[in-house]
Tab-separated table of C-alpha atoms and ligand atoms in Angstrom:
chain	number	residue	atom	x	y	z
A	1	MET	CA	125.560	16.880	137.870
A	2	PHE	CA	124.891	14.667	141.241
A	3	LYS	CA	127.549	11.708	141.515
A	4	THR	CA	127.511	8.848	143.844
A	5	VAL	CA	128.372	9.162	147.249
A	6	ARG	CA	132.257	8.355	148.090
A	7	GLY	CA	132.609	4.448	148.268
A	8	MET	CA	128.996	4.006	146.644
A	9	ARG	CA	128.687	2.380	143.618
A	10	ASP	CA	125.695	2.050	141.210
A	11	LEU	CA	125.485	-1.785	139.575
A	12	LEU	CA	125.005	-1.212	136.111
A	13	PRO	CA	122.968	-4.252	134.064
A	14	VAL	CA	126.062	-6.776	133.871
A	15	ASP	CA	127.352	-5.648	137.055
A	16	ALA	CA	124.140	-6.204	138.604
A	17	GLU	CA	123.323	-9.538	136.905
A	18	ARG	CA	126.616	-11.107	138.521
A	19	MET	CA	125.718	-10.166	141.545
A	20	ARG	CA	122.160	-11.726	141.671
A	21	HIS	CA	123.815	-14.618	140.074
A	22	VAL	CA	125.795	-15.271	143.130
A	23	GLU	CA	123.289	-14.399	145.517
A	24	GLN	CA	120.754	-16.599	143.526
A	25	VAL	CA	123.482	-19.503	143.577
A	26	SER	CA	123.694	-18.758	147.491
A	27	ARG	CA	120.275	-18.742	148.461
A	28	GLU	CA	119.681	-22.561	146.487
A	29	LEU	CA	123.110	-23.696	148.493
A	30	SER	CA	121.071	-22.690	151.421
A	31	LYS	CA	117.546	-24.500	150.698
A	32	LEU	CA	120.050	-27.479	149.983
A	33	TYR	CA	121.376	-27.199	153.618
A	34	GLY	CA	118.050	-26.762	155.185
A	35	TYR	CA	118.564	-22.721	156.229
A	36	GLU	CA	115.894	-20.701	155.899
A	37	GLU	CA	116.027	-17.470	154.709
A	38	ILE	CA	115.097	-14.096	157.052
A	39	ILE	CA	114.980	-10.511	156.098
A	40	THR	CA	116.427	-8.016	158.610
A	41	PRO	CA	116.517	-4.111	158.639
A	42	VAL	CA	119.319	-2.628	157.069
A	43	LEU	CA	119.032	-0.168	160.395
A	44	GLU	CA	119.438	-1.479	163.670
A	45	THR	CA	120.135	0.384	167.169
A	46	TYR	CA	124.037	1.214	167.499
A	47	ASP	CA	124.373	-0.445	170.759
A	48	LEU	CA	123.311	-3.666	168.962
A	49	LEU	CA	125.968	-3.575	166.006
A	50	ALA	CA	128.789	-2.435	168.402
A	51	ALA	CA	128.547	-5.054	170.725
A	52	LYS	CA	131.234	-7.829	170.409
A	53	THR	CA	132.196	-6.836	166.822
A	54	SER	CA	135.581	-5.034	166.721
A	55	GLU	CA	137.110	-1.795	167.350
A	56	GLU	CA	137.543	-1.553	163.832
A	57	ILE	CA	134.211	-2.011	162.717
A	58	ARG	CA	132.718	0.426	165.715
A	59	GLU	CA	134.622	2.816	164.476
A	60	ARG	CA	133.693	2.597	160.842
A	61	MET	CA	130.158	2.177	161.155
A	62	TYR	CA	127.520	4.670	159.535
A	63	THR	CA	126.056	5.814	162.820
A	64	PHE	CA	123.500	8.907	163.238
A	65	LYS	CA	120.431	10.052	165.230
A	66	ASP	CA	117.221	9.039	163.822
A	67	LEU	CA	114.415	11.957	164.028
A	68	GLY	CA	113.186	10.498	167.250
A	69	GLY	CA	116.738	10.934	168.993
A	70	ARG	CA	117.817	7.302	168.303
A	71	LYS	CA	121.414	6.394	168.084
A	72	VAL	CA	121.266	3.977	165.211
A	73	ALA	CA	123.692	2.334	162.821
A	74	MET	CA	123.569	0.656	159.311
A	75	ARG	CA	124.475	-2.807	159.665
A	76	PRO	CA	127.957	-3.560	159.130
A	77	GLU	CA	127.269	-7.366	159.252
A	78	PHE	CA	124.191	-9.932	159.612
A	79	THR	CA	125.463	-11.752	162.306
A	80	ALA	CA	124.314	-9.232	165.165
A	81	SER	CA	120.714	-8.988	163.834
A	82	VAL	CA	120.513	-12.708	163.274
A	83	ALA	CA	121.338	-13.187	166.912
A	84	ARG	CA	119.287	-10.332	168.468
A	85	LEU	CA	116.266	-12.308	166.560
A	86	VAL	CA	117.345	-15.726	168.085
A	87	ALA	CA	118.013	-14.324	171.542
A	88	SER	CA	114.030	-12.478	171.084
A	89	LYS	CA	111.566	-13.491	168.677
A	90	LEU	CA	113.053	-16.730	167.867
A	91	ARG	CA	113.936	-17.813	170.998
A	92	ASN	CA	111.352	-20.421	171.639
A	93	GLU	CA	112.137	-22.291	168.035
A	94	PRO	CA	113.255	-25.991	168.283
A	95	LYS	CA	117.045	-26.194	167.745
A	96	PRO	CA	118.980	-26.666	165.604
A	97	MET	CA	117.862	-23.388	163.659
A	98	ARG	CA	119.405	-22.616	160.582
A	99	LEU	CA	118.900	-18.999	159.166
A	100	PHE	CA	120.156	-17.714	155.744
A	101	SER	CA	120.106	-13.648	154.790
A	102	ALA	CA	121.619	-11.865	151.590
A	103	GLY	CA	121.846	-8.330	151.226
A	104	SER	CA	123.900	-5.075	151.804
A	105	LEU	CA	126.064	-4.245	154.321
A	106	TYR	CA	128.146	-0.886	155.389
A	107	ARG	CA	131.334	-0.168	156.282
A	108	TYR	CA	133.246	3.129	156.505
A	109	ASP	CA	136.494	1.117	154.941
A	110	GLU	CA	139.138	3.132	152.791
A	111	PRO	CA	137.451	2.203	148.975
A	112	GLN	CA	140.130	0.032	147.271
A	113	TYR	CA	140.201	-3.032	144.990
A	114	GLY	CA	137.411	-5.473	146.620
A	115	ARG	CA	136.905	-3.345	149.523
A	116	PHE	CA	133.570	-1.127	149.562
A	117	ARG	CA	131.402	1.214	151.485
A	118	GLU	CA	128.121	-0.680	150.679
A	119	PHE	CA	128.908	-4.449	149.940
A	120	TRP	CA	126.890	-7.852	149.710
A	121	GLN	CA	126.827	-10.728	151.642
A	122	ALA	CA	125.213	-14.356	151.701
A	123	ASN	CA	125.012	-15.109	155.241
A	124	TYR	CA	124.454	-18.326	156.965
A	125	GLU	CA	124.120	-19.068	160.750
A	126	LEU	CA	123.549	-22.384	162.156
A	127	PHE	CA	122.393	-22.106	166.167
A	128	GLY	CA	121.988	-24.913	168.534
A	129	SER	CA	124.820	-27.176	168.335
A	130	SER	CA	128.376	-26.957	169.617
A	131	ARG	CA	129.272	-30.120	168.034
A	132	PRO	CA	132.346	-30.383	165.593
A	133	GLU	CA	129.426	-31.291	162.776
A	134	ALA	CA	128.152	-28.325	162.529
A	135	ASP	CA	131.578	-26.107	162.196
A	136	ALA	CA	132.159	-29.270	159.533
A	137	GLU	CA	128.834	-28.015	157.896
A	138	ILE	CA	129.736	-24.619	157.692
A	139	LEU	CA	133.215	-25.327	155.979
A	140	THR	CA	131.697	-27.876	153.985
A	141	LEU	CA	128.863	-25.663	152.550
A	142	THR	CA	131.281	-22.799	151.786
A	143	ASN	CA	133.302	-25.141	149.763
A	144	ASP	CA	130.118	-26.127	148.003
A	145	LEU	CA	129.282	-23.027	147.103
A	146	LEU	CA	132.550	-21.822	145.640
A	147	THR	CA	132.825	-25.314	143.753
A	148	LYS	CA	129.250	-24.516	142.393
A	149	LEU	CA	130.358	-21.004	141.191
A	150	GLY	CA	132.814	-22.638	139.168
A	151	LEU	CA	136.023	-21.245	141.310
A	152	LYS	CA	139.092	-23.011	141.287
A	153	ASN	CA	141.955	-23.819	143.517
A	154	PHE	CA	140.247	-21.987	146.266
A	155	ARG	CA	141.967	-22.262	149.593
A	156	PHE	CA	140.522	-21.976	153.370
A	157	LYS	CA	142.949	-20.284	156.063
A	158	VAL	CA	141.855	-22.199	159.431
A	159	GLY	CA	142.440	-21.024	163.055
A	160	HIS	CA	140.695	-21.594	166.528
A	161	THR	CA	140.367	-18.390	168.484
A	162	GLY	CA	140.659	-20.885	171.687
A	163	ILE	CA	144.470	-21.360	171.512
A	164	LEU	CA	145.538	-17.866	171.959
A	165	LYS	CA	142.851	-16.906	174.368
A	166	GLY	CA	143.457	-20.644	176.552
A	167	ILE	CA	146.985	-19.161	176.666
A	168	LEU	CA	146.058	-15.413	177.476
A	169	ASP	CA	143.114	-16.073	179.950
A	170	GLN	CA	145.835	-18.407	181.853
A	171	GLU	CA	148.644	-15.489	182.050
A	172	GLY	CA	145.721	-13.492	183.231
A	173	LEU	CA	145.341	-10.804	180.288
A	174	ASP	CA	142.177	-9.143	180.513
A	175	GLU	CA	139.201	-9.391	177.602
A	176	ALA	CA	140.093	-5.640	176.567
A	177	LYS	CA	143.966	-6.641	176.246
A	178	GLN	CA	143.007	-10.110	174.382
A	179	ASP	CA	141.107	-7.712	171.802
A	180	SER	CA	144.169	-5.602	170.991
A	181	VAL	CA	146.364	-8.806	170.879
A	182	ARG	CA	143.754	-10.009	168.006
A	183	GLN	CA	143.181	-6.994	166.372
A	184	LEU	CA	146.894	-6.553	166.009
A	185	LEU	CA	147.272	-10.232	164.736
A	186	ASP	CA	144.635	-9.801	162.373
A	187	LYS	CA	146.249	-7.034	160.719
A	188	LYS	CA	149.295	-9.846	160.440
A	189	LEU	CA	151.248	-7.309	162.762
A	190	TRP	CA	153.087	-10.000	164.644
A	191	GLU	CA	155.677	-8.202	166.373
A	192	ASP	CA	153.433	-5.499	167.538
A	193	ALA	CA	151.063	-8.530	169.238
A	194	LEU	CA	154.012	-9.714	170.684
A	195	THR	CA	154.947	-6.246	172.218
A	196	VAL	CA	151.135	-5.851	173.879
A	197	ALA	CA	151.716	-8.954	175.190
A	198	ARG	CA	154.934	-8.816	176.765
A	199	GLU	CA	153.653	-5.087	178.089
A	200	ALA	CA	150.931	-6.536	179.465
A	201	GLY	CA	153.204	-8.569	181.965
A	202	VAL	CA	152.920	-12.222	180.262
A	203	SER	CA	155.672	-14.743	181.453
A	204	ASP	CA	158.645	-15.390	179.261
A	205	ASN	CA	157.483	-19.131	178.491
A	206	CYS	CA	154.038	-17.275	177.021
A	207	LEU	CA	156.536	-14.948	174.998
A	208	ALA	CA	158.097	-18.111	173.410
A	209	VAL	CA	154.845	-19.903	172.909
A	210	LEU	CA	153.201	-16.922	171.372
A	211	GLU	CA	156.214	-16.807	169.275
A	212	SER	CA	156.510	-20.126	167.962
A	213	LEU	CA	152.520	-20.060	167.287
A	214	PHE	CA	152.536	-16.953	165.380
A	215	GLU	CA	155.217	-18.610	162.934
A	216	THR	CA	153.497	-21.943	162.566
A	217	ARG	CA	151.482	-22.239	159.145
A	218	SER	CA	151.225	-24.743	156.787
A	219	GLU	CA	149.242	-26.836	154.394
A	220	ASN	CA	149.653	-30.419	156.411
A	221	ALA	CA	146.799	-29.664	158.894
A	222	PHE	CA	147.150	-32.753	160.930
A	223	LYS	CA	150.876	-32.150	161.316
A	224	VAL	CA	150.569	-28.766	162.151
A	225	LEU	CA	148.095	-29.279	164.967
A	226	GLU	CA	150.082	-31.811	166.452
A	227	ASN	CA	153.192	-29.345	166.800
A	228	VAL	CA	150.564	-26.817	167.725
A	229	LYS	CA	149.585	-29.259	170.332
A	230	ASP	CA	153.101	-29.712	171.360
A	231	THR	CA	153.478	-26.193	171.944
A	232	VAL	CA	150.991	-25.080	174.089
A	233	GLN	CA	150.694	-28.101	176.371
A	234	ASP	CA	151.164	-25.855	179.208
A	235	TYR	CA	147.657	-24.161	178.829
A	236	GLY	CA	144.780	-27.013	179.159
A	237	SER	CA	142.284	-25.044	177.392
A	238	ALA	CA	144.536	-24.068	174.489
A	239	VAL	CA	145.131	-28.010	173.987
A	240	ALA	CA	141.567	-28.470	174.258
A	241	ALA	CA	140.905	-25.891	171.415
A	242	VAL	CA	143.662	-27.830	169.086
A	243	GLU	CA	142.055	-30.983	169.651
A	244	ASN	CA	138.451	-29.182	168.696
A	245	LEU	CA	140.023	-27.992	165.464
A	246	TRP	CA	141.349	-31.399	164.892
A	247	LYS	CA	138.509	-33.246	165.466
A	248	ILE	CA	136.424	-30.525	162.782
A	249	LEU	CA	138.934	-30.971	160.396
A	250	GLU	CA	139.092	-34.901	160.528
A	251	LEU	CA	135.414	-34.999	159.999
A	252	THR	CA	135.320	-32.805	157.187
A	253	ARG	CA	138.600	-34.789	155.323
A	254	ASP	CA	136.690	-38.398	156.278
A	255	SER	CA	133.312	-37.234	154.819
A	256	GLY	CA	134.927	-37.070	151.441
A	257	ALA	CA	134.805	-32.788	151.227
A	258	GLN	CA	137.974	-31.866	149.376
A	259	LEU	CA	138.973	-28.955	151.349
A	260	ASP	CA	142.372	-27.160	150.715
A	261	VAL	CA	143.111	-26.184	154.731
A	262	ILE	CA	146.008	-24.225	155.488
A	263	VAL	CA	146.110	-23.882	159.150
A	264	GLU	CA	147.690	-21.108	160.932
A	265	ALA	CA	147.682	-21.189	164.834
A	266	GLY	CA	148.288	-17.403	165.151
A	267	PHE	CA	145.970	-16.306	162.922
A	268	ALA	CA	142.457	-13.884	164.259
A	269	ARG	CA	139.804	-12.581	163.019
A	270	GLY	CA	138.979	-8.870	164.006
A	271	LEU	CA	135.555	-9.909	165.194
A	272	GLU	CA	135.257	-9.976	168.810
A	273	TYR	CA	132.656	-12.375	169.457
A	274	TYR	CA	134.171	-16.009	168.383
A	275	THR	CA	135.045	-18.606	170.416
A	276	GLY	CA	136.171	-21.472	168.464
A	277	ILE	CA	137.121	-22.087	164.638
A	278	ILE	CA	137.577	-19.365	162.984
A	279	PHE	CA	138.093	-19.474	158.928
A	280	GLU	CA	138.154	-17.611	155.528
A	281	SER	CA	138.445	-18.545	151.931
A	282	TYR	CA	141.133	-17.190	149.136
A	283	ILE	CA	142.043	-17.868	145.673
A	284	PRO	CA	145.750	-17.544	144.407
A	285	GLY	CA	146.546	-14.153	143.333
A	286	LEU	CA	143.533	-12.145	145.446
A	287	ASP	CA	145.133	-11.157	148.400
A	288	ILE	CA	141.417	-10.541	149.852
A	289	ALA	CA	139.075	-12.908	151.885
A	290	LEU	CA	136.046	-14.172	149.881
A	291	GLY	CA	134.162	-14.964	152.968
A	292	GLY	CA	135.040	-15.351	156.724
A	293	GLY	CA	133.261	-16.933	159.548
A	294	GLY	CA	133.519	-19.178	162.638
A	295	ARG	CA	131.855	-20.484	166.026
A	296	TYR	CA	130.253	-17.688	168.570
A	297	ASP	CA	128.783	-19.260	171.434
A	298	LYS	CA	128.511	-16.609	173.929
A	299	LEU	CA	126.717	-14.066	171.960
A	300	ILE	CA	123.004	-15.190	172.333
A	301	GLN	CA	123.596	-14.995	175.879
A	302	LEU	CA	125.058	-11.581	175.767
A	303	PHE	CA	121.966	-10.238	173.822
A	304	GLY	CA	120.037	-11.290	176.637
A	305	GLY	CA	118.842	-14.873	175.388
A	306	GLU	CA	119.714	-18.442	177.102
A	307	PRO	CA	123.156	-19.599	176.354
A	308	ILE	CA	122.821	-20.904	172.720
A	309	PRO	CA	125.912	-21.921	170.448
A	310	ALA	CA	126.397	-20.505	167.223
A	311	VAL	CA	128.598	-21.068	164.095
A	312	GLY	CA	128.224	-18.961	160.535
A	313	VAL	CA	129.859	-17.930	157.672
A	314	ALA	CA	129.403	-14.839	155.491
A	315	GLN	CA	130.334	-15.251	151.746
A	316	GLY	CA	130.979	-11.617	150.478
A	317	ILE	CA	129.264	-11.422	147.128
A	318	ASP	CA	131.245	-8.525	145.553
A	319	ARG	CA	134.543	-10.333	146.158
A	320	ILE	CA	133.444	-13.740	144.513
A	321	VAL	CA	132.579	-12.042	141.759
A	322	LEU	CA	135.801	-10.553	141.453
A	323	ALA	CA	137.603	-13.560	141.759
A	324	LEU	CA	135.401	-15.561	139.002
A	325	GLN	CA	136.309	-12.576	136.519
A	326	LYS	CA	139.807	-13.086	137.832
A	327	GLN	CA	139.719	-16.954	136.909
A	328	LYS	CA	138.631	-15.694	133.527
A	329	HIS	CA	135.170	-17.538	133.927
A	330	PRO	CA	132.149	-14.952	135.228
A	331	PRO	CA	128.840	-16.273	134.886
A	332	LYS	CA	127.232	-16.058	131.204
A	333	THR	CA	125.059	-13.284	131.632
A	334	LEU	CA	121.714	-13.898	130.135
A	335	LYS	CA	122.492	-11.049	127.512
A	336	GLU	CA	124.547	-13.978	125.920
A	337	ARG	CA	121.370	-16.170	125.046
A	338	SER	CA	119.176	-13.013	124.433
A	339	VAL	CA	117.015	-12.961	121.504
A	340	VAL	CA	115.673	-10.138	119.709
A	341	VAL	CA	112.529	-10.872	117.311
A	342	ILE	CA	112.106	-8.574	114.433
A	343	SER	CA	108.855	-8.500	111.989
A	344	VAL	CA	109.465	-7.745	108.646
A	345	LYS	CA	105.827	-6.130	107.998
A	346	ASP	CA	102.435	-5.597	110.014
A	347	GLU	CA	101.010	-8.593	108.978
A	348	SER	CA	103.746	-11.076	110.409
A	349	MET	CA	103.497	-8.847	113.687
A	350	ALA	CA	100.938	-11.551	115.254
A	351	LYS	CA	103.462	-14.398	114.486
A	352	ALA	CA	106.748	-12.456	115.675
A	353	LEU	CA	104.745	-11.956	119.196
A	354	GLU	CA	103.596	-15.884	119.071
A	355	LEU	CA	107.444	-16.815	118.767
A	356	SER	CA	108.786	-14.805	121.311
A	357	ALA	CA	106.291	-16.347	123.816
A	358	MET	CA	107.545	-19.926	122.501
A	359	LEU	CA	111.070	-18.709	122.884
A	360	ARG	CA	110.812	-17.478	126.417
A	361	SER	CA	108.782	-20.627	127.471
A	362	SER	CA	112.202	-22.516	127.191
A	363	GLY	CA	114.060	-19.944	129.398
A	364	LEU	CA	115.331	-17.721	126.425
A	365	PRO	CA	115.450	-13.749	127.296
A	366	VAL	CA	113.528	-11.995	124.115
A	367	GLU	CA	112.426	-9.014	123.218
A	368	VAL	CA	110.467	-7.852	120.675
A	369	ALA	CA	111.400	-5.075	118.210
A	370	VAL	CA	108.775	-2.455	119.021
A	371	MET	CA	109.774	0.752	117.348
A	372	GLY	CA	108.570	-0.234	114.055
A	373	ARG	CA	112.026	0.624	112.556
A	374	SER	CA	113.320	-0.999	109.670
A	375	ILE	CA	115.110	-4.169	109.834
A	376	SER	CA	118.608	-2.726	109.126
A	377	ARG	CA	118.181	-0.153	112.166
A	378	ALA	CA	116.204	-2.788	114.347
A	379	MET	CA	119.277	-4.853	113.664
A	380	THR	CA	121.904	-1.873	114.717
A	381	ASP	CA	119.781	-1.119	117.728
A	382	ALA	CA	120.232	-5.073	119.013
A	383	ASN	CA	123.753	-4.862	117.933
A	384	ARG	CA	124.359	-1.820	119.869
A	385	ARG	CA	122.921	-3.653	123.046
A	386	GLY	CA	124.581	-6.810	122.754
A	387	VAL	CA	121.778	-9.246	121.772
A	388	ALA	CA	123.144	-12.336	120.538
A	389	TYR	CA	120.571	-13.582	118.198
A	390	ALA	CA	117.958	-12.091	116.082
A	391	VAL	CA	114.674	-13.983	114.290
A	392	ILE	CA	113.627	-12.144	111.600
A	393	VAL	CA	110.218	-12.894	111.010
A	394	GLY	CA	108.621	-12.046	106.986
A	395	PRO	CA	105.678	-13.466	105.343
A	396	LYS	CA	107.751	-14.875	102.666
A	397	GLU	CA	109.537	-17.162	105.008
A	398	LEU	CA	106.498	-17.826	107.401
A	399	GLU	CA	104.307	-19.395	104.072
A	400	GLU	CA	107.111	-22.192	104.451
A	401	LYS	CA	107.062	-22.042	108.020
A	402	LYS	CA	110.284	-20.737	108.270
A	403	VAL	CA	112.143	-17.806	110.003
A	404	VAL	CA	115.522	-16.301	109.528
A	405	LEU	CA	118.159	-16.959	112.770
A	406	LYS	CA	121.017	-14.373	113.171
A	407	ASP	CA	123.915	-15.040	115.280
A	408	MET	CA	124.798	-11.358	115.899
A	409	ASN	CA	128.377	-12.066	117.393
A	410	LYS	CA	129.152	-14.468	114.103
A	411	GLY	CA	127.345	-11.999	112.006
A	412	GLU	CA	126.176	-15.254	110.135
A	413	GLN	CA	122.313	-15.820	109.051
A	414	ARG	CA	120.004	-18.718	107.527
A	415	THR	CA	116.745	-19.940	107.270
A	416	ILE	CA	115.273	-22.659	109.496
A	417	PRO	CA	111.888	-24.142	110.244
A	418	ILE	CA	110.032	-22.600	113.289
A	419	SER	CA	109.636	-26.316	114.600
A	420	SER	CA	113.785	-26.163	115.195
A	421	LEU	CA	114.342	-22.812	116.219
A	422	THR	CA	114.273	-23.093	120.203
A	423	GLU	CA	116.599	-26.047	119.694
A	424	GLU	CA	119.077	-24.337	117.798
A	425	ILE	CA	119.203	-20.938	119.827
A	426	LEU	CA	119.434	-23.264	123.285
A	427	THR	CA	122.198	-25.589	121.021
A	428	ASP	CA	124.161	-22.688	120.109
A	429	SER	CA	124.075	-20.603	123.240
A	430	LYS	CA	125.469	-23.391	125.648
B	1	HAM	P1	133.681	-10.503	158.257
B	1	HAM	O1	135.217	-11.332	157.730
B	1	HAM	O2	133.836	-9.041	158.475
B	1	HAM	O3	132.777	-11.243	158.580
B	1	HAM	O4	133.454	-10.124	156.717
B	1	HAM	C1	132.979	-11.730	155.838
B	1	HAM	C2	133.232	-11.010	154.285
B	1	HAM	O5	132.574	-9.984	153.869
B	1	HAM	C3	135.016	-11.238	154.036
B	1	HAM	O6	135.384	-12.409	154.007
B	1	HAM	C4	134.804	-10.209	152.479
B	1	HAM	O7	134.264	-11.080	151.398
B	1	HAM	C5	133.025	-9.330	152.902
B	1	HAM	N1	133.742	-7.732	153.067
B	1	HAM	C6	133.516	-7.483	154.541
B	1	HAM	N2	134.266	-6.196	154.106
B	1	HAM	C7	134.043	-5.846	153.047
B	1	HAM	C8	134.015	-4.580	151.952
B	1	HAM	N3	134.470	-3.228	152.839
B	1	HAM	N4	134.147	-4.426	150.981
B	1	HAM	C9	134.056	-5.767	150.206
B	1	HAM	N5	133.435	-6.938	150.976
B	1	HAM	C10	133.577	-7.089	152.302
B	1	HAM	C11	131.240	-11.140	158.935
B	1	HAM	O8	130.941	-9.985	158.610
B	1	HAM	C12	131.053	-11.884	159.881
B	1	HAM	N6	129.520	-11.618	160.210
B	1	HAM	C13	130.779	-13.347	159.475
B	1	HAM	C14	130.260	-14.784	159.911
B	1	HAM	C15	128.962	-15.113	160.293
B	1	HAM	N7	130.747	-14.978	161.363
B	1	HAM	C16	130.097	-15.875	162.064
B	1	HAM	N8	128.685	-15.701	161.147
């Protein structure tokens, strides 16, 4: 018997429905914010996907030669593909440009809770603005999505790549060294990050600054930023980065968006393309990011386009589904409102079909019993498949313009007028 490849999952109906629900809410939100959907290929050239991602992702891409001898890879994220488009086909489109994508991504990660080799993201990218309102939009949009989905107590971990970069640039560290410091910070290996910096020859003052930064995290965002600004005062562009983060968070707060933010001065994300704010979202008790994003102002240029500033976020659909389950309110599945319509006799079949159409037109999912089975067998079958309501259509009840409605979960049934059937089911299943 064949099995799925390690790390790959079959999503059976309930799981598939939960995933599609999160995807659908993400898509609706993209429209509310003016993001247009694009669909890019799963397979891209290796060089595109490898540029400015991270060492870890580069090593974990599904890479192979196609039959034409091209080195290709399955996309580990959307950002590179969207940036490729913006640097090429969409080059002349007016800015700002807001683009949405949803679909599957591939990383050869070690499978564990919340970490899969095939996973799904809803991805939002905003091109053309380097202003704080663009960063604030990406944060607010993420906040709206998680709220709309019904998640509670989620938080944003926020930092700014410019803080560390400003310090390390001034200390003369090349990009490769800076990347390795960032990778270690991303893995929370603060000591190792300090060691790399020390061995790269940074000043003692710099080491002290870094050490203090790595320890700085708090819910009082503006207080932390004040402290951080003090700590990095000798590094001009690090100060500018702190001021930029301040502006973004201030704008978000003053807009009335209720964001629960923790500022972490030593926060780094693995990806190499970030140039500004970076953030991740979390719920309590689940130590994996539900989504992550940030500003990347140099990528389009690197891909051969004009310099175009950009900021974006990817929401991890699989992990949001896990978070909803953890907080015990997974979205109601359609099954919980589903109806089976069973005709007692052949002569009531046409009416059964008519009633099915009536119920569907109110948005209820309806199956018709099509196997010609006895009522009791049809009910057993409906029960086995988790159908919520049965409508039994018999000639006797029809004479009085009535049908039997059975609540399959409670096991209760009653005879009700056809005129109130839809309303009864809709109210009951709310
Ligand atoms: P990322 O942090 O690599 O960022 O991924 C974003 C989200 O995708 C994560 O927070 C997580 O929810 C989900 N994710 C990542 N890897 C896995 C996995 N192996 N299994 C399940 N879920 C996973 C990016 O991908 C950037 N492209 C985000 C971005 C967009 N930055 C700017 N624009």
